[in-house]
Short mmCIF file of C-alpha atoms and ligand atoms in Angstrom, two decimals:
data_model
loop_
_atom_site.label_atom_id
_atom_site.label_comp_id
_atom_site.label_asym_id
_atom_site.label_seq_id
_atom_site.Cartn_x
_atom_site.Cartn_y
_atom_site.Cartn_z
CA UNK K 186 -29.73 142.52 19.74
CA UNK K 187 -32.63 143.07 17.46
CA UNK K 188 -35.67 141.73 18.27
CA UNK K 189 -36.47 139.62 15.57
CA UNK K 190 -33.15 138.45 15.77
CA UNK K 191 -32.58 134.29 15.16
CA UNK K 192 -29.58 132.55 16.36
CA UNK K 193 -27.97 130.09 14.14
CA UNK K 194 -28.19 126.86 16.97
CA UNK K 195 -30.84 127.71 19.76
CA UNK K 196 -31.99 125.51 21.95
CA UNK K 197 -35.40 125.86 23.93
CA UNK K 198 -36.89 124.37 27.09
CA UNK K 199 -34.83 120.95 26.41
CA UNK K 200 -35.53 118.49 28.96
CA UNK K 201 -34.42 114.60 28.65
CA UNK K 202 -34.93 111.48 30.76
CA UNK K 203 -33.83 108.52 31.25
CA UNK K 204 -35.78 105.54 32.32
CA UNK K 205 -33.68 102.95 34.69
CA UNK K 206 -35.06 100.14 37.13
CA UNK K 207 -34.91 102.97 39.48
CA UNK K 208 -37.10 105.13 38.06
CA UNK K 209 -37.15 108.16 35.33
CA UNK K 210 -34.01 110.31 36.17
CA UNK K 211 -33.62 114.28 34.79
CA UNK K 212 -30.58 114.16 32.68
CA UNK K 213 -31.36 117.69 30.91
CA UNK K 214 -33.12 120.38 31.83
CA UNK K 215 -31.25 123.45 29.64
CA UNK K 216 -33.83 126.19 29.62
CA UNK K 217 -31.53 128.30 26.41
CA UNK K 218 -28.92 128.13 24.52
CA UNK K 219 -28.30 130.22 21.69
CA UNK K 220 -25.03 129.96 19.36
CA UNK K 221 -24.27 132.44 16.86
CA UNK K 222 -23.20 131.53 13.27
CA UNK K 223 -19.20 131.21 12.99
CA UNK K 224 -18.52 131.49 16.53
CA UNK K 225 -17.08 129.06 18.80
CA UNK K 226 -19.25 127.98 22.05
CA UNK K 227 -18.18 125.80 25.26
CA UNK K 228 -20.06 123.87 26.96
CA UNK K 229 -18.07 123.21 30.29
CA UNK K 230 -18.83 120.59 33.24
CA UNK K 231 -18.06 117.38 35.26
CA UNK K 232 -18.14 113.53 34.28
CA UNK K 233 -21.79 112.75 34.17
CA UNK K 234 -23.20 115.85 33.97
CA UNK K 235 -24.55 115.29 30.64
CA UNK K 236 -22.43 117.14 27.78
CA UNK K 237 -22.17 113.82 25.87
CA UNK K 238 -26.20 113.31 25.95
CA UNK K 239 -26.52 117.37 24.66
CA UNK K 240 -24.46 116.56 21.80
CA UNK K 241 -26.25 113.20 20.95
CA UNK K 242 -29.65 115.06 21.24
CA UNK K 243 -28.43 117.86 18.78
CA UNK K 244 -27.30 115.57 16.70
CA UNK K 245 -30.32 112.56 17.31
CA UNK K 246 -28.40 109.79 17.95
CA UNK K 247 -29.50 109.61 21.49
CA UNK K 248 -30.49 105.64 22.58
CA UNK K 249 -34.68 106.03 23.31
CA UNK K 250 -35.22 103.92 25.14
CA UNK K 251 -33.60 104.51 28.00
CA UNK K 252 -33.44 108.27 26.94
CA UNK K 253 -36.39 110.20 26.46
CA UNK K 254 -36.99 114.35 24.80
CA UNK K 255 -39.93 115.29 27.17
CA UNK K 256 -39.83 118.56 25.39
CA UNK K 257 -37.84 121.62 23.90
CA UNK K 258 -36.90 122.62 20.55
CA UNK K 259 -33.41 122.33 18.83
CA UNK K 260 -33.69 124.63 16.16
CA UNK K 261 -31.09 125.18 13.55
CA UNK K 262 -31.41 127.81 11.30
CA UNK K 263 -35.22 128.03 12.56
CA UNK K 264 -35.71 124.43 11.77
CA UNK K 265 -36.52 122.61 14.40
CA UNK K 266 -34.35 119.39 14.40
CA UNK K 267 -36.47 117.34 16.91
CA UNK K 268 -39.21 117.31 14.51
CA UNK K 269 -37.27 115.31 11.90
CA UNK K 270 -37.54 112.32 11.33
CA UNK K 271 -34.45 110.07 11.50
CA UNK K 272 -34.49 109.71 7.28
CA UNK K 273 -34.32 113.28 7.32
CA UNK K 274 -31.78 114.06 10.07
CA UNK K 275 -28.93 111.95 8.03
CA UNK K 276 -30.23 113.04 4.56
CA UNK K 277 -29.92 116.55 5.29
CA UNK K 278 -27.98 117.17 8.90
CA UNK K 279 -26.12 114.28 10.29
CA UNK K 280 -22.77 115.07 8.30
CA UNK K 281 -23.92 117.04 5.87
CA UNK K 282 -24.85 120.54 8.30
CA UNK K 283 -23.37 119.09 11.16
CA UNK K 284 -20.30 116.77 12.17
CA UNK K 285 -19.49 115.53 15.56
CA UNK K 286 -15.95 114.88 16.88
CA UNK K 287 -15.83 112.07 19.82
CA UNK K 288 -12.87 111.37 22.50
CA UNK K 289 -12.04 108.36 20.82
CA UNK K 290 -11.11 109.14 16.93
CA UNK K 291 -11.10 105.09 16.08
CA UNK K 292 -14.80 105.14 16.52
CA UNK K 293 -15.02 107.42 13.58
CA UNK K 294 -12.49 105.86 11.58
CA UNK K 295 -12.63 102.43 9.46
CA UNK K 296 -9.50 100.71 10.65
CA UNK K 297 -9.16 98.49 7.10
CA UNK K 298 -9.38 101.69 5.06
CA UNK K 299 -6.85 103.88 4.15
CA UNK K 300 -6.88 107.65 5.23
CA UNK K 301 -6.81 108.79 1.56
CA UNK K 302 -9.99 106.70 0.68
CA UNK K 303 -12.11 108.08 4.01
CA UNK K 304 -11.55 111.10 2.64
CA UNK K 305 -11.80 110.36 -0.73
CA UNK K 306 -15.10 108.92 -0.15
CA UNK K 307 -16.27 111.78 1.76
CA UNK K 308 -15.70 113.85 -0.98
CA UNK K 309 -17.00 111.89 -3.50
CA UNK K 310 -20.40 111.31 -1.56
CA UNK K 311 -20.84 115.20 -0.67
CA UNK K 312 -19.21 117.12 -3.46
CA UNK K 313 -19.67 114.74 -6.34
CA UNK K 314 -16.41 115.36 -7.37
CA UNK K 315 -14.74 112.51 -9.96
CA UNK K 316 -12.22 110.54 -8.29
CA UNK K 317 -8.95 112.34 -9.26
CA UNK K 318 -10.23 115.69 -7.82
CA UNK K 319 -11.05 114.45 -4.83
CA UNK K 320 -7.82 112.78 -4.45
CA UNK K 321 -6.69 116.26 -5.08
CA UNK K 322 -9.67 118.11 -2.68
CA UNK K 323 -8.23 115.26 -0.09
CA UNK K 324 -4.54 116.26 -0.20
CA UNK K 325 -5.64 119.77 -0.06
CA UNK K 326 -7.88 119.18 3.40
CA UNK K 327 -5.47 116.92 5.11
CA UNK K 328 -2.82 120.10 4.67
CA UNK K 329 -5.52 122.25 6.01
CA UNK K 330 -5.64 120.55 8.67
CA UNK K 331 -1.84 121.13 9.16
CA UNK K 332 -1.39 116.89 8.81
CA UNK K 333 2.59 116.47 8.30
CA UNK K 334 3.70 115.37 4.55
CA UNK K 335 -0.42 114.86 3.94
CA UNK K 336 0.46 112.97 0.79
CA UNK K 337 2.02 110.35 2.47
CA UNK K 338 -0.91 110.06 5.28
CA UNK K 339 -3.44 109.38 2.32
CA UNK K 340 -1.58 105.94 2.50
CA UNK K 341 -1.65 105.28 5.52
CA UNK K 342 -4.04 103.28 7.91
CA UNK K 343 -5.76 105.02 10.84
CA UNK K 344 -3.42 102.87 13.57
CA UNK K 345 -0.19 104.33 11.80
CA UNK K 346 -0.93 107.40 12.91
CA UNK K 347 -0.80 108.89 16.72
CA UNK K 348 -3.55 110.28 18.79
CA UNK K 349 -3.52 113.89 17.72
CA UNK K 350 -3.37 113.28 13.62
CA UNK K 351 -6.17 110.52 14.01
CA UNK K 352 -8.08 113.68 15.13
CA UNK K 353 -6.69 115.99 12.59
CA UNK K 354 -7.94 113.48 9.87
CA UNK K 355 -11.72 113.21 11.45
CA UNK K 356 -11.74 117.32 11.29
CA UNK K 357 -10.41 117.19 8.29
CA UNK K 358 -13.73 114.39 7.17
CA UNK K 359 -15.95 116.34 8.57
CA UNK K 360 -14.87 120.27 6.69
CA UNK K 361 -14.83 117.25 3.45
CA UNK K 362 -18.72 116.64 4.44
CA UNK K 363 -19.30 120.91 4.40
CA UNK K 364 -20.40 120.75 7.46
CA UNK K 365 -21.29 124.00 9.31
CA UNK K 366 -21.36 122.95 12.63
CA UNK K 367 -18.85 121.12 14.22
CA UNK K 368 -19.84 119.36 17.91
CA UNK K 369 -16.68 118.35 19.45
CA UNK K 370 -17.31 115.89 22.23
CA UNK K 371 -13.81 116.74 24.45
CA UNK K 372 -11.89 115.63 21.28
CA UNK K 373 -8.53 116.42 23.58
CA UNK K 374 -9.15 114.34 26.02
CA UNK K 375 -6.82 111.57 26.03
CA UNK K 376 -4.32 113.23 24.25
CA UNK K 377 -1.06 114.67 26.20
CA UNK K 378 -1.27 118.24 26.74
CA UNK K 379 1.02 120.35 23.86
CA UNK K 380 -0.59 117.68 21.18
CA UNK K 381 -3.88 119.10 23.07
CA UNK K 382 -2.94 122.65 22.45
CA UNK K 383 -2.32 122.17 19.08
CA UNK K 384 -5.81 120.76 18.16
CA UNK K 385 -7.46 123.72 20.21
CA UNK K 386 -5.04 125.71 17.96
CA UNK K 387 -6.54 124.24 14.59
CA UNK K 388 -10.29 124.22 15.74
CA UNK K 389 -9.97 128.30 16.09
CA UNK K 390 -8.20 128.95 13.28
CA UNK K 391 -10.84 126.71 10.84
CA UNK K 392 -13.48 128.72 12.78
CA UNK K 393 -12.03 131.74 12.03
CA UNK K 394 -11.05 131.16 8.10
CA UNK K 395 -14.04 128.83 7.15
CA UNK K 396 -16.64 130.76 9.60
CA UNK K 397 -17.33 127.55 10.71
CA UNK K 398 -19.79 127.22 14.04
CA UNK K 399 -17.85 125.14 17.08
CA UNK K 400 -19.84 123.74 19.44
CA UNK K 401 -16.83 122.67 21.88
CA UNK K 402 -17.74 120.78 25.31
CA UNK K 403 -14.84 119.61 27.56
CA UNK K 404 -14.53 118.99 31.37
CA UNK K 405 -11.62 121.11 32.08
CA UNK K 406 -12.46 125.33 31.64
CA UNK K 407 -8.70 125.81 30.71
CA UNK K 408 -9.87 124.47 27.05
CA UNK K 409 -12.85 126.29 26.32
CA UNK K 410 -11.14 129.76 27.74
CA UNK K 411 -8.64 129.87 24.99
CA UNK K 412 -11.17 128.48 22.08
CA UNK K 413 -14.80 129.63 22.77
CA UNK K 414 -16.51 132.93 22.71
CA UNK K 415 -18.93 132.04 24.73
CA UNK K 416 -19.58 129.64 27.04
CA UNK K 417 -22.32 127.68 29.37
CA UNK K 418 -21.20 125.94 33.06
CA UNK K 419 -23.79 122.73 32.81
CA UNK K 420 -24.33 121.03 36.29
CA UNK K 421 -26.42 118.43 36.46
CA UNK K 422 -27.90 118.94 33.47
CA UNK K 423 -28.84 122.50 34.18
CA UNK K 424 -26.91 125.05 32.86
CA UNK K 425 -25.72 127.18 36.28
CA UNK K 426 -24.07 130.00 34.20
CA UNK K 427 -23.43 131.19 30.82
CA UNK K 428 -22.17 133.91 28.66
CA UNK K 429 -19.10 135.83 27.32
CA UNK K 430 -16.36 133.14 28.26
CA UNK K 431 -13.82 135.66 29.91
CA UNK K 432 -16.27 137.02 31.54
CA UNK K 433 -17.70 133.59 33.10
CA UNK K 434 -13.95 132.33 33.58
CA UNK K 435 -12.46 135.58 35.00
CA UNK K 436 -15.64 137.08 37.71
CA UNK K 437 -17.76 133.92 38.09
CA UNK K 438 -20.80 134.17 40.08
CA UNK K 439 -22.05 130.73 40.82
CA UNK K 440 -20.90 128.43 43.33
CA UNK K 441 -20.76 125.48 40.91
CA UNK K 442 -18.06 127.42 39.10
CA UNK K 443 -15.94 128.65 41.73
CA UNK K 444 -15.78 124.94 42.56
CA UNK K 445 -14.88 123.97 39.15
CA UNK K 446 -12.10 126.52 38.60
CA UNK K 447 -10.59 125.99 41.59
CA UNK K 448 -10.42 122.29 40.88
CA UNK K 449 -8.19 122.60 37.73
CA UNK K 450 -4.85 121.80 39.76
CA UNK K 451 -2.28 124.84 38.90
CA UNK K 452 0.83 122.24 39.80
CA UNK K 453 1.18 119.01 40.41
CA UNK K 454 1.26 119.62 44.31
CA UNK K 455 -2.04 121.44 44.21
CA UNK K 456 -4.63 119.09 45.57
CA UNK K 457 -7.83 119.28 43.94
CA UNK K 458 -10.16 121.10 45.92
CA UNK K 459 -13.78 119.89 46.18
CA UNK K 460 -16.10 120.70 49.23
CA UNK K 461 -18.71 119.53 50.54
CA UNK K 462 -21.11 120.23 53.17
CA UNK K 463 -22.67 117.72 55.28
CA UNK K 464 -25.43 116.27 54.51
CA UNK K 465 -28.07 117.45 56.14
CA UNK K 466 -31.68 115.67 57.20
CA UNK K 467 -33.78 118.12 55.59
CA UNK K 468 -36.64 117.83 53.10
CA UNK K 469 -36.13 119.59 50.18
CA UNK K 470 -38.33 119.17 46.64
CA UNK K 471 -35.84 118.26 44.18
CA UNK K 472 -38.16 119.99 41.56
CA UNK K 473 -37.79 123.61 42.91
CA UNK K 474 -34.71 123.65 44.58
CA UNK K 475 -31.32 125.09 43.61
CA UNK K 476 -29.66 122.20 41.49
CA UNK K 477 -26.50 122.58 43.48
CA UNK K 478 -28.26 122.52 46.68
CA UNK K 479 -26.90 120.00 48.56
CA UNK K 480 -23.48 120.90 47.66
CA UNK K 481 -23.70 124.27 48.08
CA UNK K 482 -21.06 126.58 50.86
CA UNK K 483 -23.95 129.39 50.60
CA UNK K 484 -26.84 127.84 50.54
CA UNK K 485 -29.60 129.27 52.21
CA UNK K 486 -33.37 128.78 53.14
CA UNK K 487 -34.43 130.49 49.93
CA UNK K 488 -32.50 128.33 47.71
CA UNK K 489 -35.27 126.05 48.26
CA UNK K 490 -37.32 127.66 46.05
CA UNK K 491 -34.66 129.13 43.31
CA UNK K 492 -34.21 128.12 39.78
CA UNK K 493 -34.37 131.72 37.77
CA UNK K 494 -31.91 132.75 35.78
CA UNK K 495 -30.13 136.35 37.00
CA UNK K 496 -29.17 138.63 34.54
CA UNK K 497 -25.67 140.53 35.42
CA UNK K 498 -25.11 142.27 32.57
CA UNK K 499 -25.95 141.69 29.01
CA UNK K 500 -23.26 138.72 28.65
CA UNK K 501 -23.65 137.25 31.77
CA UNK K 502 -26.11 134.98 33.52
CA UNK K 503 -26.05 133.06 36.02
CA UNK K 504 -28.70 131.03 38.35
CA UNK K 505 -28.15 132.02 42.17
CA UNK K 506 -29.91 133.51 44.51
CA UNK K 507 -26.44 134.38 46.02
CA UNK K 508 -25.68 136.67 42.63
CA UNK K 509 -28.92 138.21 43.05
CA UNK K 510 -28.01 139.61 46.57
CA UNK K 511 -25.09 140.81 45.11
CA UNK K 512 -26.70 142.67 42.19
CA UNK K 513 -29.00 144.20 44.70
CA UNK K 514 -25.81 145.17 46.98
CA UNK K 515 -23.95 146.64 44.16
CA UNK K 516 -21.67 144.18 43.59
N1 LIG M 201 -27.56 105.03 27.65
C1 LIG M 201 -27.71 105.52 28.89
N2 LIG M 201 -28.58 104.93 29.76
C2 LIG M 201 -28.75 105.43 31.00
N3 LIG M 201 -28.11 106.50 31.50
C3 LIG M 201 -27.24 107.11 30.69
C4 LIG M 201 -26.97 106.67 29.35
N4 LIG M 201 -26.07 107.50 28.77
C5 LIG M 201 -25.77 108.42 29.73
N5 LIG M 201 -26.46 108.19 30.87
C6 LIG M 201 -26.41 108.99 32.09
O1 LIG M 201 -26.59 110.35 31.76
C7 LIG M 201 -25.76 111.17 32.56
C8 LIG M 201 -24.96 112.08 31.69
O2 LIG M 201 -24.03 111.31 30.94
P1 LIG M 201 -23.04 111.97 29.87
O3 LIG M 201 -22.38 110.84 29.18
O4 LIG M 201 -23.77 112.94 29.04
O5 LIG M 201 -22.00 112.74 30.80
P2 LIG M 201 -20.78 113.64 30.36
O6 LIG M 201 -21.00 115.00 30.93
O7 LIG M 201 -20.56 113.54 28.91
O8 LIG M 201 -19.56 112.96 31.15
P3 LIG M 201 -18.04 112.74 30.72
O9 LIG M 201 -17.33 114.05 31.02
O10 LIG M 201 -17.58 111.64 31.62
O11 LIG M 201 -17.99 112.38 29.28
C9 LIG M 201 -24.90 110.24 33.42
O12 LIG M 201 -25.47 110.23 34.70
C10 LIG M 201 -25.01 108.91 32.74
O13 LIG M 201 -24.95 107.89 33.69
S1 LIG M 202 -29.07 129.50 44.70
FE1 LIG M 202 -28.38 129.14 46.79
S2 LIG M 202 -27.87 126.95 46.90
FE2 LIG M 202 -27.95 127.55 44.74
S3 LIG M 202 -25.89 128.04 44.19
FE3 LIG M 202 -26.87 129.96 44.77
S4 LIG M 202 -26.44 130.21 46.97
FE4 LIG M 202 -25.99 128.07 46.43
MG1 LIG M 203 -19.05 112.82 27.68
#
């Protein structure tokens, strides 16, 4: 890569807090990531490990207080989002550069409008079209979107239609916005699994016809393996190991992910299979040691004192003294 070389999302050195009764708590600590224009990046991890806080940050909707940016940079195209203020961020970003997706589609949806005037109204506000070509533009994007009979679902209201076209419709609201980023916050998650497939399905193919940049975060790895390029594993708010997603998914290298792909049960009879070592009285400083620690099968004295990031080829990364040994061995 050259050297001068800019990445269309990259994030820097971000590090959030929260502030509770009990104290300030580490909730991010990401120390890069960097997301090329048009492609299609995962963000993979367990409940609580903080995907839903990255995406608020990115997109600065993150509740301060509690929350708190200690420090890092979210720069899009070079600009550094953090140093916006909130006029600017939904003047110029927040649906305009770049939409979000949640779980729950009804909390982007108005329940007492129809489907046909969201996106009528999208249009209007970002194109300035006139109101019977964006009727038009509206039809058009609800078909891109591969909505059944989309002239009939401009009529109807949000609860009329299931799980999966709710979904379909906020995609299609936020390609009516222009946006070139689209953060989807697990937008599968409670729906059944071929209605699933079908979104992952329509989230490439817009990426791949509109060149459209995907920033796609979901707890299970079997999602992001058939949608993302690229992908980070994010433990506790640390990313553990990143880079070409096949190449993550197929010869992982960190403990954290072993665990986590050998937790996605392959049949119903598989149990899920999470270890976990004793506990152990030992001291350790929570500010230098291994993030996965206390969980870790391989952990050793020197994982006291390990948080760099090992190189294992030039799409693959991954933070473990464990993966360093077996650079140094060969592999
Ligand atoms: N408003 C808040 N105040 C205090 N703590 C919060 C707040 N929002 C999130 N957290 C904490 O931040 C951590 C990360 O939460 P987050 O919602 O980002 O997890 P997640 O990875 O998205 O999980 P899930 O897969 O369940 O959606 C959790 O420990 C959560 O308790
Ligand atoms: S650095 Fe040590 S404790 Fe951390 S994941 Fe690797 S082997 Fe386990
Ligand atoms: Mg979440």
């Amino acid at each position: 890569m050259e050297e001068n070389h800019k990445p269309y999302l990259h994030i820097k050195n971000l590090k959030v807090n929260f502030k509770g009764y009990d104290g300030i708590r580490t909730i991010l600590d990401i120390d890069e990531i960097q997301i090329e224009k048009g492609e299609a990046y995962g963000i993979i991890g367990e409940s609580g490990t903080g995907k839903t806080v990255l995406a608020l940050t990115i997109f600065k909707l993150l509740e301060m207080p509690p929350g708190e940016i200690v420090s890092g940079e979210i720069l899009l195209d070079g600009d550094d989002l953090l140093k916006k203020t909130d006029r600017q961020m939904e003047r110029e970003v927040r649906g305009k550069k770049i939409s979000m997706i949640f779980q729950d589609p009804m909390s982007t949806l108005n329940p007492v409008y129809t489907v046909g005037d969201q996106v009528i109204n999208v249009i209007i506000k970002n194109q300035g079209l006139k109101k019977r070509e964006a009727t038009e533009k509206a039809v058009e994007m609800l078909r891109m979107v591969d909505l059944p009979d989309p002239e009939r679902a401009m009529e109807k209201y949000p609860h009329e239609l299931s799980g999966g076209q709710r979904q379909r419709v906020i995609i299609a609201l936020a390609l009516s916005c222009g946006a070139e980023i689209i953060i989807a916050d697990e937008p599968t998650r409670n729906l059944d699994v071929t209605i699933q497939a079908g979104i992952l399905k329509l989230i490439k193919k817009l990426q791949k016809t509109l060149n459209v940049t995907v920033l796609f975060i979901a707890n299970n790895p079997g999602l992001i393996s058939s949608t993302c390029d690229n992908a980070a594993v994010l433990y506790k708010g640390m990313i553990v190991e990143q880079g070409n997603t096949k190449e993550v998914l197929r010869n992982p290298m960190h403990p954290y992910t072993f665990t986590l792909l050998n937790a996605i049960p392959k049949s119903r009879k598989d149990k899920i299979i999470l270890k976990k070592p004793d506990l152990i009285n030992e001291k350790i400083d929570l500010e230098t040691a291994c993030i996965y620690y206390d969980k870790c099968l391989k952990r050793k004295d020197k994982c006291k004192m390990f948080r760099n990031n090992i190189k294992i080829s030039e799409i693959h990364q991954v933070k473990c003294c464990f993966a360093q040994e077996k650079i140094q061995e060969g592999i």
